[in-house]
PDB file of C-alpha atoms in Angstrom:
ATOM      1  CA  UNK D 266      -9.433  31.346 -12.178  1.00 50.00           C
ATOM      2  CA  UNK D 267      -8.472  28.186 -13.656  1.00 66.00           C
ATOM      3  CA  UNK D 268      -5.559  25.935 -12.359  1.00 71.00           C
ATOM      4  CA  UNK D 269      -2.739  25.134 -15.203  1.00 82.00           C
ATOM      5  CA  UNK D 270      -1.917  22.025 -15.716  1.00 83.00           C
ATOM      6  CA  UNK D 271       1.592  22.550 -13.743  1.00 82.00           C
ATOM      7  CA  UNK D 272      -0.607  23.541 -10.765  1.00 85.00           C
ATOM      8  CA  UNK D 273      -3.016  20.458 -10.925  1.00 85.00           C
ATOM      9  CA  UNK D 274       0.358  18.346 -11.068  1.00 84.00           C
ATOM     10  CA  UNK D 275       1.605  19.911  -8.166  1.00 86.00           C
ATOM     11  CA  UNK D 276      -0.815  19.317  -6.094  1.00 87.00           C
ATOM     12  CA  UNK D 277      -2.499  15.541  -7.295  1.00 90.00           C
ATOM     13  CA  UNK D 278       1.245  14.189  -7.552  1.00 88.00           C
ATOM     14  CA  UNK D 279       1.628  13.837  -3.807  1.00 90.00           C
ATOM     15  CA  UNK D 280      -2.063  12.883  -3.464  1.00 93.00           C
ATOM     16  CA  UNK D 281      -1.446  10.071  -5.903  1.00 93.00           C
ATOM     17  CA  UNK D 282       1.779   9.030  -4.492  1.00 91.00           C
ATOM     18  CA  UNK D 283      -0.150   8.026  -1.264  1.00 93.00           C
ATOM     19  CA  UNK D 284      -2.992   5.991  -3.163  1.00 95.00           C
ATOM     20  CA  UNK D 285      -0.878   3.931  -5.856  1.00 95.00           C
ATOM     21  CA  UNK D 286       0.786   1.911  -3.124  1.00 96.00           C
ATOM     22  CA  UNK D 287      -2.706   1.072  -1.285  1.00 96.00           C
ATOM     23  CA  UNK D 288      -4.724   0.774  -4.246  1.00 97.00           C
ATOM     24  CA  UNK D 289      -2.078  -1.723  -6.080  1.00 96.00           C
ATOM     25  CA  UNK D 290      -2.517  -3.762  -2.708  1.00 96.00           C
ATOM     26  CA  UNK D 291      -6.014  -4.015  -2.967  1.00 95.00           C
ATOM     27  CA  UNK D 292      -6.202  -4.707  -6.232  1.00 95.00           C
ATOM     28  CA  UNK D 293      -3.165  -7.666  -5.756  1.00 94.00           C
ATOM     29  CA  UNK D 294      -5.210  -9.133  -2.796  1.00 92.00           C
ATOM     30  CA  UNK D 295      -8.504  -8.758  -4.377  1.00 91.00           C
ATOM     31  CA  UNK D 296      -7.048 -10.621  -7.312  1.00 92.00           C
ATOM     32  CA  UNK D 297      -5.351 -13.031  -5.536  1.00 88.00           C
ATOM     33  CA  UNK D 298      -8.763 -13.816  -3.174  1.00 82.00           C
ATOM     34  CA  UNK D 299      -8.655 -17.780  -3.613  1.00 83.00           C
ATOM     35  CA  UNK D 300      -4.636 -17.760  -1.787  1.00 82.00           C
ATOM     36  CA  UNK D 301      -5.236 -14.758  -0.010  1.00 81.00           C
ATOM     37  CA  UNK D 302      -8.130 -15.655   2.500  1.00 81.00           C
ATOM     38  CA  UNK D 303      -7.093 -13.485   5.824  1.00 87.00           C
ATOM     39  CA  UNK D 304      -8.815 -10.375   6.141  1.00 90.00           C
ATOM     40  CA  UNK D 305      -7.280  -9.043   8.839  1.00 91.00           C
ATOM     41  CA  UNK D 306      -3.915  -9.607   7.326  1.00 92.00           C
ATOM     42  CA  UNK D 307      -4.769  -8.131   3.961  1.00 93.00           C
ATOM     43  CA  UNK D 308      -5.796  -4.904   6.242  1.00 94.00           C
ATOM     44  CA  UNK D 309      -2.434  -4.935   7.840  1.00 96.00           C
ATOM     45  CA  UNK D 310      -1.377  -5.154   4.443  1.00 95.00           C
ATOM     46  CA  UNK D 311      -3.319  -1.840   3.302  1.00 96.00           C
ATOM     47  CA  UNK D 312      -2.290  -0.125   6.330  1.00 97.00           C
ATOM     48  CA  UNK D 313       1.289  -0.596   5.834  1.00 97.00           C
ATOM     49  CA  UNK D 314       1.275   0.248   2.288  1.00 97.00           C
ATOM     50  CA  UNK D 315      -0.615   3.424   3.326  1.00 97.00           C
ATOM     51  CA  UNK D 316       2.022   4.262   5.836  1.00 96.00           C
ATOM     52  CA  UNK D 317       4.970   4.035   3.107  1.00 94.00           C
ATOM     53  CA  UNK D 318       2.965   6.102   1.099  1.00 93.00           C
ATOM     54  CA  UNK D 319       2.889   8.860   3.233  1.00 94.00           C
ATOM     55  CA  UNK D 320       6.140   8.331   4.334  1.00 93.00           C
ATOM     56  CA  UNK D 321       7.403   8.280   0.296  1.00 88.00           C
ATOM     57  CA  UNK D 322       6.396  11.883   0.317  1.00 87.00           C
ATOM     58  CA  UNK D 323       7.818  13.334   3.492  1.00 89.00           C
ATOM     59  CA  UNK D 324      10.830  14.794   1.465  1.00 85.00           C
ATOM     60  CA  UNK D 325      13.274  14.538   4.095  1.00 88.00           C
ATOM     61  CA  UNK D 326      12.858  10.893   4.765  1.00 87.00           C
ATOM     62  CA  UNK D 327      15.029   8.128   2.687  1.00 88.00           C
ATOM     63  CA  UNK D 328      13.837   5.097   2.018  1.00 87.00           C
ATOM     64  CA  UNK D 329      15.842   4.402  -0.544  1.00 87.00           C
ATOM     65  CA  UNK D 330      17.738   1.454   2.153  1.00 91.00           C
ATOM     66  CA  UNK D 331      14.751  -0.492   1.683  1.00 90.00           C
ATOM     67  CA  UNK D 332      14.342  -3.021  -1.109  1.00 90.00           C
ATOM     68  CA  UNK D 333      13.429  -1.289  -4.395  1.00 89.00           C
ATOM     69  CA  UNK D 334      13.186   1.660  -2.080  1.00 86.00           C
ATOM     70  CA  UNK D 335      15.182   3.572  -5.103  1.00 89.00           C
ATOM     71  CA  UNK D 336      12.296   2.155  -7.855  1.00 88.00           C
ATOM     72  CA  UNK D 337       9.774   4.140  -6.095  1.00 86.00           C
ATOM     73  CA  UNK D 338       8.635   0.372  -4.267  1.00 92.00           C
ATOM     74  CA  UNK D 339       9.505   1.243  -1.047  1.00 92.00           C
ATOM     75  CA  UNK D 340       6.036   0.272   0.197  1.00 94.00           C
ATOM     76  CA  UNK D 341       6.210  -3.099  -1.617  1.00 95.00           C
ATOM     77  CA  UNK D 342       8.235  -5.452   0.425  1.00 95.00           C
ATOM     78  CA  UNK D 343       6.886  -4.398   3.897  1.00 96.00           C
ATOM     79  CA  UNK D 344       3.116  -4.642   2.575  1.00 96.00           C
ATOM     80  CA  UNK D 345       4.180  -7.902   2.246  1.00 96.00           C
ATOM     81  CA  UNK D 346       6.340  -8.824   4.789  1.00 96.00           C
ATOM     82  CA  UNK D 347       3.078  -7.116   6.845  1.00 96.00           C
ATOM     83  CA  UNK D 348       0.933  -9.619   5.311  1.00 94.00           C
ATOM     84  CA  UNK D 349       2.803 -12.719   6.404  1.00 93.00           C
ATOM     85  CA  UNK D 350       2.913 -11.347   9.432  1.00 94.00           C
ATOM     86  CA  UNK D 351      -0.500 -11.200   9.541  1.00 92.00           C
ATOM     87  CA  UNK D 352      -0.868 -14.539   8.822  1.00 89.00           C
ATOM     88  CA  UNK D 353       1.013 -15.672  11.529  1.00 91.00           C
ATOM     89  CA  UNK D 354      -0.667 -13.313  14.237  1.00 91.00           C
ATOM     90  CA  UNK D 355      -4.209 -14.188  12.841  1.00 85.00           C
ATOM     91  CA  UNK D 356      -4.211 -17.370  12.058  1.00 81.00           C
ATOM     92  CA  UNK D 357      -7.924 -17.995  10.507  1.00 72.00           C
ATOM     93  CA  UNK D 358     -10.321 -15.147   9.701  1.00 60.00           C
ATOM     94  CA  UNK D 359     -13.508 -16.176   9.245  1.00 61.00           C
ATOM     95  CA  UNK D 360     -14.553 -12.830   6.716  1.00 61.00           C
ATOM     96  CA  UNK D 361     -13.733 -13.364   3.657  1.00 59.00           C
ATOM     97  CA  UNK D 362     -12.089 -10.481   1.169  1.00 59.00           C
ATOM     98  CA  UNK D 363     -14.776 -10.811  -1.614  1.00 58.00           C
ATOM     99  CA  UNK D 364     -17.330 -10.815   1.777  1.00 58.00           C
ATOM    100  CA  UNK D 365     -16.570  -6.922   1.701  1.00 55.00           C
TER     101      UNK D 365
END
């Protein structure tokens, strides 16, 4: 049989919720490629935004305490925070994110 269009909701909602995060981060950093120039802390980046996303769909967990945890961002300032960080830790990276 065929899915309905409630069904296919159901299930790609949560699927989706995980991606957005990662895939706006990519996009951002691939964007942003001449001030962004770390790989490894664009990866930290994407992992941490993955993280969040998962975490955004755990129902029981809250992250509404983070920073525009309650607009559905909850992912946004620690992918960024994570990038920084990054930074710091890895200093130079001699791979470049358009070398991908």
């Amino acid at each position: 049989g065929s899915l309905g269009v409630d069904n296919i909701v159901e299930i790609s909602g949560p699927i989706l919720s995980v991606l957005y995060p990662v895939t706006i981060t990519l996009i951002f950093t691939t964007l942003a490629d001449k001030f962004i120039k770390n790989i490894k802390a664009v990866r930290i980046g994407v992992y941490t935004s993955l993280v969040f996303g998962i975490l955004g769909i755990i129902p029981f967990i809250n992250l509404d305490f983070i920073p525009l945890g309650k607009s559905g961002f909850a992912w946004l300032v620690p992918t960024v925070i994570s990038i920084l960080i990054g930074y710091i830790v890895f200093p130079t990276s001699k791979q470049k994110i358009s070398d991908l």
